[in-house]
Amino acid sequence: MQKKKIYAFITAAVMIAAAMAPVLYSTSIPECEIIYQSKKDYAPTLQCSGMVIPSSASKVSLSTPLFVKETYVRNGSYVTKGQKLFDVDREKMVALAASGADDGFAALEGEDFGKLVSVLGSMDQTTLSASVPEAVYATDNGTVVGFSAEDGAILAANSTVCSIAKGSTHQLRLTIPEDQLGRFAIGSKVVFSPVAYSDREYYGELNDLPANVRRQLTTTGYKSVADIYVTVDAADEYLTDGMSVTAKVLLPQETGLNILPYEAVSQDEEGEFVYTVENGHTQKRYIMTGREFDDGIEICAGLQDAEGVVANAQAVKASGELVRVH
């Protein structure tokens, strides 16, 4: 009788174990959540800086690089047409070009240096007088804005020394990277604040004045930039010509961007990737990402809208892992 009881107990245990085996096996397989890309509308902006200038102004520009000897005006100075702005150090230019010394031209690009040497190649007084002025003069009556010359400075060719303001209505001259120029449209809205009054906010819109593309000297060398112009909607007594400003240009809205949470994207030496699930197994899929937002990252290529991905890529041990989807 005792043996029958033991046999019955073992049989029951085997039957229970057999019934539980699939459940136990299933629960041993990692479980993962599948999510899909969400859609996002985005209004991009471009941060830049610039200066308040009058809406009516004439530019004082250079056709050749020049050495500044002594300046006679500064920002805010009122000048009359033909008034001297600064003297040119012609003697230093001739001496350095003749000697071929590099140190004196460290601030010039090769193209500017070559142009200067070409200009000074003939040392006769006639050519010197015709090509290199003794001084630079105001082109109109008005107020000096954006004066970039200082004693001993080297000014590059095709640069603007300053503007001569002839009116009192304000506009902005903002400087942006040249490769961003194509993103703007006439009428784009601009929000800006003077550096001196950062708590005050003003508004304007991009006007139809042609952009001025030029080279700008930075700590890492020359870079190509573009000056764009903004009509100010409403000014007050705090906004004056010559003020430096920080600005935000509102660019055309982009719709339907594909977004995934940061947790769904991982990275290895070959690039960024996500995990999809095919026939119960994870599959590594390399993708191309774009802009980053507070709620996720833009997916630019590598994944279709209807394809789901593992919500937490870090939870997957390797591509090909068997998983349960919920």
CSV table of C-alpha atoms in Angstrom, one decimal:
chain,number,residue,atom,x,y,z
A,1,MET,CA,0.0,0.0,0.0
A,2,GLN,CA,2.8,2.4,0.9
A,3,LYS,CA,4.5,1.7,-2.4
A,4,LYS,CA,1.3,2.5,-4.3
A,5,LYS,CA,1.1,5.9,-2.5
A,6,ILE,CA,4.7,6.7,-3.4
A,7,TYR,CA,4.2,5.7,-7.0
A,8,ALA,CA,1.1,7.8,-7.2
A,9,PHE,CA,2.9,10.8,-5.7
A,10,ILE,CA,5.8,10.5,-8.2
A,11,THR,CA,3.4,10.2,-11.1
A,12,ALA,CA,1.5,13.3,-10.0
A,13,ALA,CA,4.8,15.2,-9.6
A,14,VAL,CA,6.0,14.2,-13.1
A,15,MET,CA,2.7,15.2,-14.5
A,16,ILE,CA,2.7,18.6,-12.8
A,17,ALA,CA,6.3,19.2,-13.9
A,18,ALA,CA,5.5,18.3,-17.5
A,19,ALA,CA,2.5,20.7,-17.4
A,20,MET,CA,4.7,23.5,-15.9
A,21,ALA,CA,7.7,23.0,-18.2
A,22,PRO,CA,6.4,25.2,-21.0
A,23,VAL,CA,5.5,27.9,-18.6
A,24,LEU,CA,8.8,27.8,-16.9
A,25,TYR,CA,10.6,27.8,-20.2
A,26,SER,CA,8.6,30.7,-21.4
A,27,THR,CA,9.2,32.8,-18.3
A,28,SER,CA,13.0,32.2,-18.6
A,29,ILE,CA,13.0,34.0,-22.0
A,30,PRO,CA,13.6,37.7,-21.7
A,31,GLU,CA,10.6,39.9,-22.2
A,32,CYS,CA,10.7,43.2,-24.2
A,33,GLU,CA,8.4,46.0,-25.1
A,34,ILE,CA,8.0,47.0,-28.7
A,35,ILE,CA,7.5,50.7,-29.6
A,36,TYR,CA,7.1,52.7,-32.8
A,37,GLN,CA,8.3,56.0,-34.0
A,38,SER,CA,6.3,59.0,-33.1
A,39,LYS,CA,5.7,62.1,-35.2
A,40,LYS,CA,6.9,65.5,-34.3
A,41,ASP,CA,6.4,69.0,-35.7
A,42,TYR,CA,9.4,71.2,-35.2
A,43,ALA,CA,10.0,75.0,-35.6
A,44,PRO,CA,13.8,75.3,-35.9
A,45,THR,CA,15.7,78.5,-34.9
A,46,LEU,CA,19.2,79.8,-35.6
A,47,GLN,CA,21.1,81.6,-32.9
A,48,CYS,CA,23.3,84.4,-34.2
A,49,SER,CA,24.6,87.8,-33.2
A,50,GLY,CA,24.9,91.2,-34.9
A,51,MET,CA,24.5,94.9,-34.5
A,52,VAL,CA,21.8,97.6,-34.6
A,53,ILE,CA,22.3,99.8,-37.6
A,54,PRO,CA,20.2,102.6,-39.2
A,55,SER,CA,18.0,101.6,-42.1
A,56,SER,CA,19.8,104.1,-44.3
A,57,ALA,CA,23.6,103.8,-44.4
A,58,SER,CA,26.6,103.8,-46.7
A,59,LYS,CA,29.5,101.4,-46.4
A,60,VAL,CA,33.2,102.2,-46.3
A,61,SER,CA,34.9,99.1,-47.8
A,62,LEU,CA,38.4,98.1,-48.9
A,63,SER,CA,39.5,96.6,-52.2
A,64,THR,CA,43.0,95.7,-51.0
A,65,PRO,CA,44.4,94.7,-47.5
A,66,LEU,CA,45.7,97.7,-45.6
A,67,PHE,CA,47.8,98.5,-42.5
A,68,VAL,CA,46.1,101.0,-40.1
A,69,LYS,CA,48.5,103.6,-38.8
A,70,GLU,CA,46.3,105.9,-36.8
A,71,THR,CA,42.5,106.2,-36.3
A,72,TYR,CA,40.6,109.5,-35.9
A,73,VAL,CA,37.0,108.3,-35.2
A,74,ARG,CA,35.2,105.7,-33.2
A,75,ASN,CA,31.7,104.2,-33.1
A,76,GLY,CA,29.1,106.9,-32.6
A,77,SER,CA,31.3,109.7,-34.1
A,78,TYR,CA,29.5,112.1,-36.4
A,79,VAL,CA,31.5,112.6,-39.6
A,80,THR,CA,31.1,114.6,-42.8
A,81,LYS,CA,31.7,113.3,-46.3
A,82,GLY,CA,35.4,113.3,-47.1
A,83,GLN,CA,36.5,113.4,-43.4
A,84,LYS,CA,39.5,111.2,-42.6
A,85,LEU,CA,38.8,108.0,-40.7
A,86,PHE,CA,42.3,106.6,-40.4
A,87,ASP,CA,45.8,106.9,-41.9
A,88,VAL,CA,47.3,104.0,-43.8
A,89,ASP,CA,50.8,102.8,-42.8
A,90,ARG,CA,52.1,102.7,-46.4
A,91,GLU,CA,55.8,102.6,-45.3
A,92,LYS,CA,55.2,99.4,-43.2
A,93,MET,CA,53.3,97.8,-46.1
A,94,VAL,CA,56.1,98.5,-48.6
A,95,ALA,CA,58.8,97.3,-46.2
A,96,LEU,CA,57.1,94.1,-45.3
A,97,ALA,CA,56.1,93.2,-48.8
A,98,ALA,CA,59.6,94.0,-50.1
A,99,SER,CA,61.3,91.8,-47.4
A,100,GLY,CA,58.8,89.0,-47.8
A,101,ALA,CA,58.6,88.7,-44.0
A,102,ASP,CA,55.8,86.4,-42.9
A,103,ASP,CA,55.3,87.6,-39.3
A,104,GLY,CA,53.8,91.0,-40.3
A,105,PHE,CA,51.2,89.2,-42.5
A,106,ALA,CA,50.2,86.5,-40.0
A,107,ALA,CA,46.6,87.8,-40.0
A,108,LEU,CA,46.3,87.6,-43.8
A,109,GLU,CA,45.3,84.6,-45.9
A,110,GLY,CA,47.5,83.6,-48.7
A,111,GLU,CA,45.2,85.2,-51.2
A,112,ASP,CA,45.3,88.5,-49.4
A,113,PHE,CA,49.0,88.3,-49.0
A,114,GLY,CA,49.5,87.6,-52.7
A,115,LYS,CA,47.2,90.5,-53.6
A,116,LEU,CA,49.2,92.9,-51.3
A,117,VAL,CA,52.5,91.8,-52.8
A,118,SER,CA,51.0,92.2,-56.3
A,119,VAL,CA,49.9,95.7,-55.5
A,120,LEU,CA,53.2,96.7,-54.0
A,121,GLY,CA,55.3,94.8,-56.6
A,122,SER,CA,56.1,98.0,-58.4
A,123,MET,CA,57.8,100.5,-56.1
A,124,ASP,CA,57.4,103.6,-58.2
A,125,GLN,CA,55.5,106.4,-56.6
A,126,THR,CA,52.9,106.6,-59.3
A,127,THR,CA,51.7,103.0,-58.8
A,128,LEU,CA,52.0,103.3,-55.0
A,129,SER,CA,49.8,106.4,-54.9
A,130,ALA,CA,47.2,104.9,-57.2
A,131,SER,CA,47.0,101.5,-55.5
A,132,VAL,CA,47.5,102.2,-51.8
A,133,PRO,CA,45.8,105.3,-50.3
A,134,GLU,CA,47.4,107.5,-47.7
A,135,ALA,CA,44.2,107.5,-45.7
A,136,VAL,CA,40.6,106.2,-45.8
A,137,TYR,CA,37.7,108.8,-45.7
A,138,ALA,CA,34.0,108.9,-44.9
A,139,THR,CA,31.7,108.3,-47.9
A,140,ASP,CA,28.8,110.3,-46.5
A,141,ASN,CA,27.6,112.5,-43.7
A,142,GLY,CA,26.3,110.6,-40.7
A,143,THR,CA,27.2,108.6,-37.6
A,144,VAL,CA,30.0,105.9,-37.6
A,145,VAL,CA,28.6,102.4,-36.9
A,146,GLY,CA,30.6,99.2,-36.7
A,147,PHE,CA,34.0,100.7,-36.9
A,148,SER,CA,36.5,97.8,-37.2
A,149,ALA,CA,39.8,99.6,-37.5
A,150,GLU,CA,42.3,100.3,-34.7
A,151,ASP,CA,45.8,101.5,-34.6
A,152,GLY,CA,48.3,98.9,-35.9
A,153,ALA,CA,45.6,96.6,-37.2
A,154,ILE,CA,45.6,94.8,-40.6
A,155,LEU,CA,42.4,95.0,-42.5
A,156,ALA,CA,41.6,92.3,-45.1
A,157,ALA,CA,40.6,92.9,-48.7
A,158,ASN,CA,36.9,93.2,-49.4
A,159,SER,CA,36.1,94.0,-45.8
A,160,THR,CA,33.8,96.7,-44.5
A,161,VAL,CA,35.6,99.3,-42.3
A,162,CYS,CA,32.3,100.8,-41.0
A,163,SER,CA,28.9,102.1,-42.1
A,164,ILE,CA,27.9,105.8,-42.1
A,165,ALA,CA,24.4,106.1,-40.7
A,166,LYS,CA,22.2,108.6,-42.4
A,167,GLY,CA,18.9,108.0,-40.7
A,168,SER,CA,17.3,107.2,-37.3
A,169,THR,CA,15.2,104.2,-38.2
A,170,HIS,CA,16.8,101.0,-36.9
A,171,GLN,CA,17.5,97.7,-38.6
A,172,LEU,CA,19.8,94.7,-37.6
A,173,ARG,CA,22.8,93.4,-39.4
A,174,LEU,CA,23.2,89.7,-38.3
A,175,THR,CA,26.1,87.5,-39.1
A,176,ILE,CA,25.4,83.8,-39.9
A,177,PRO,CA,27.5,80.9,-41.4
A,178,GLU,CA,27.3,81.1,-45.2
A,179,ASP,CA,26.1,77.5,-45.4
A,180,GLN,CA,23.0,78.4,-43.4
A,181,LEU,CA,22.0,81.1,-45.9
A,182,GLY,CA,19.7,78.9,-47.9
A,183,ARG,CA,17.5,78.2,-44.9
A,184,PHE,CA,16.2,81.7,-44.7
A,185,ALA,CA,13.3,83.3,-46.5
A,186,ILE,CA,12.3,87.0,-46.7
A,187,GLY,CA,9.9,87.7,-43.9
A,188,SER,CA,11.4,85.2,-41.4
A,189,LYS,CA,10.6,86.4,-37.9
A,190,VAL,CA,13.5,87.4,-35.6
A,191,VAL,CA,13.5,87.8,-31.8
A,192,PHE,CA,16.5,89.7,-30.4
A,193,SER,CA,17.9,91.4,-27.3
A,194,PRO,CA,20.7,94.0,-26.9
A,195,VAL,CA,23.7,92.7,-25.0
A,196,ALA,CA,23.4,95.8,-22.8
A,197,TYR,CA,19.8,95.1,-22.0
A,198,SER,CA,19.4,91.4,-22.1
A,199,ASP,CA,16.1,91.5,-20.3
A,200,ARG,CA,14.5,93.5,-23.1
A,201,GLU,CA,13.1,91.6,-26.1
A,202,TYR,CA,12.4,93.1,-29.5
A,203,TYR,CA,11.0,91.7,-32.8
A,204,GLY,CA,11.7,92.1,-36.5
A,205,GLU,CA,11.6,90.3,-39.8
A,206,LEU,CA,14.2,89.5,-42.5
A,207,ASN,CA,14.0,92.1,-45.2
A,208,ASP,CA,14.9,91.9,-48.9
A,209,LEU,CA,18.3,93.5,-48.8
A,210,PRO,CA,20.9,91.3,-50.5
A,211,ALA,CA,23.0,89.2,-48.1
A,212,ASN,CA,26.7,90.3,-47.9
A,213,VAL,CA,28.9,87.2,-48.2
A,214,ARG,CA,32.4,87.8,-46.8
A,215,ARG,CA,35.3,86.2,-45.1
A,216,GLN,CA,35.7,86.7,-41.3
A,217,LEU,CA,38.9,86.2,-39.4
A,218,THR,CA,38.5,84.0,-36.3
A,219,THR,CA,40.9,82.5,-33.8
A,220,THR,CA,41.1,79.4,-36.0
A,221,GLY,CA,41.5,81.3,-39.3
A,222,TYR,CA,39.2,82.7,-41.9
A,223,LYS,CA,35.6,81.4,-42.3
A,224,SER,CA,32.9,82.3,-44.8
A,225,VAL,CA,29.9,84.2,-43.3
A,226,ALA,CA,27.0,86.1,-44.6
A,227,ASP,CA,25.5,89.3,-43.2
A,228,ILE,CA,21.6,89.4,-43.4
A,229,TYR,CA,19.4,92.4,-42.6
A,230,VAL,CA,16.4,92.6,-40.4
A,231,THR,CA,13.7,95.4,-40.2
A,232,VAL,CA,12.9,96.2,-36.5
A,233,ASP,CA,9.2,96.2,-35.8
A,234,ALA,CA,9.1,98.7,-32.9
A,235,ALA,CA,12.0,100.4,-31.2
A,236,ASP,CA,12.3,102.5,-28.0
A,237,GLU,CA,14.7,104.8,-26.3
A,238,TYR,CA,16.8,101.8,-25.2
A,239,LEU,CA,17.6,100.6,-28.7
A,240,THR,CA,20.4,102.7,-30.3
A,241,ASP,CA,22.6,102.3,-33.4
A,242,GLY,CA,25.9,100.5,-32.8
A,243,MET,CA,24.5,98.2,-30.1
A,244,SER,CA,25.5,94.5,-30.2
A,245,VAL,CA,22.6,92.1,-30.1
A,246,THR,CA,22.0,88.4,-29.7
A,247,ALA,CA,19.2,87.1,-32.0
A,248,LYS,CA,17.1,84.0,-32.7
A,249,VAL,CA,15.8,83.6,-36.3
A,250,LEU,CA,12.7,81.5,-36.6
A,251,LEU,CA,13.0,79.2,-39.6
A,252,PRO,CA,10.2,77.5,-41.5
A,253,GLN,CA,8.4,74.8,-39.5
A,254,GLU,CA,9.2,71.2,-40.3
A,255,THR,CA,6.4,68.6,-39.9
A,256,GLY,CA,6.3,64.8,-39.5
A,257,LEU,CA,9.8,64.2,-38.1
A,258,ASN,CA,10.3,60.6,-36.9
A,259,ILE,CA,11.3,60.4,-33.2
A,260,LEU,CA,12.4,57.5,-31.0
A,261,PRO,CA,13.2,57.7,-27.2
A,262,TYR,CA,16.9,57.8,-26.5
A,263,GLU,CA,16.6,54.4,-24.6
A,264,ALA,CA,15.7,52.7,-27.9
A,265,VAL,CA,18.9,53.7,-29.6
A,266,SER,CA,22.3,52.3,-28.9
A,267,GLN,CA,25.7,52.6,-30.5
A,268,ASP,CA,28.8,50.6,-31.3
A,269,GLU,CA,32.0,51.2,-33.3
A,270,GLU,CA,30.0,50.9,-36.6
A,271,GLY,CA,27.4,53.5,-35.7
A,272,GLU,CA,24.0,53.9,-34.0
A,273,PHE,CA,21.4,51.1,-34.1
A,274,VAL,CA,18.1,49.8,-32.8
A,275,TYR,CA,16.8,46.3,-32.3
A,276,THR,CA,13.8,45.0,-34.2
A,277,VAL,CA,12.2,41.6,-33.5
A,278,GLU,CA,11.8,39.0,-36.3
A,279,ASN,CA,10.4,35.5,-35.6
A,280,GLY,CA,11.0,36.0,-31.9
A,281,HIS,CA,14.6,37.0,-32.3
A,282,THR,CA,16.2,40.4,-32.0
A,283,GLN,CA,17.9,41.9,-35.1
A,284,LYS,CA,20.4,44.7,-35.0
A,285,ARG,CA,19.4,47.5,-37.4
A,286,TYR,CA,21.8,50.4,-38.1
A,287,ILE,CA,20.1,53.8,-38.5
A,288,MET,CA,21.0,57.4,-39.3
A,289,THR,CA,19.9,59.9,-36.6
A,290,GLY,CA,19.5,63.7,-36.8
A,291,ARG,CA,18.5,66.4,-34.3
A,292,GLU,CA,18.1,65.7,-30.6
A,293,PHE,CA,15.1,66.9,-28.6
A,294,ASP,CA,14.0,66.7,-25.0
A,295,ASP,CA,11.7,63.7,-25.7
A,296,GLY,CA,13.9,61.8,-28.2
A,297,ILE,CA,16.1,61.7,-31.2
A,298,GLU,CA,15.2,62.2,-34.9
A,299,ILE,CA,15.4,59.0,-37.1
A,300,CYS,CA,16.5,60.0,-40.6
A,301,ALA,CA,17.1,56.7,-42.3
A,302,GLY,CA,17.2,52.9,-41.8
A,303,LEU,CA,13.8,52.3,-40.3
A,304,GLN,CA,10.3,52.3,-41.8
A,305,ASP,CA,7.4,54.0,-40.0
A,306,ALA,CA,5.5,50.7,-39.4
A,307,GLU,CA,8.5,48.8,-38.0
A,308,GLY,CA,8.6,48.4,-34.2
A,309,VAL,CA,11.8,48.4,-32.2
A,310,VAL,CA,12.8,47.2,-28.7
A,311,ALA,CA,12.0,50.0,-26.2
A,312,ASN,CA,15.2,49.5,-24.2
A,313,ALA,CA,18.1,48.6,-26.5
A,314,GLN,CA,20.5,48.2,-23.5
A,315,ALA,CA,18.3,45.3,-22.2
A,316,VAL,CA,19.2,43.2,-25.3
A,317,LYS,CA,22.3,41.1,-24.8
A,318,ALA,CA,23.1,40.5,-28.5
A,319,SER,CA,21.5,40.4,-32.0
A,320,GLY,CA,19.7,37.1,-32.5
A,321,GLU,CA,18.6,36.7,-28.8
A,322,LEU,CA,15.3,34.9,-28.3
A,323,VAL,CA,12.8,37.3,-26.6
A,324,ARG,CA,9.2,37.5,-25.7
A,325,VAL,CA,7.3,40.5,-27.0
A,326,HIS,CA,4.5,42.2,-25.1
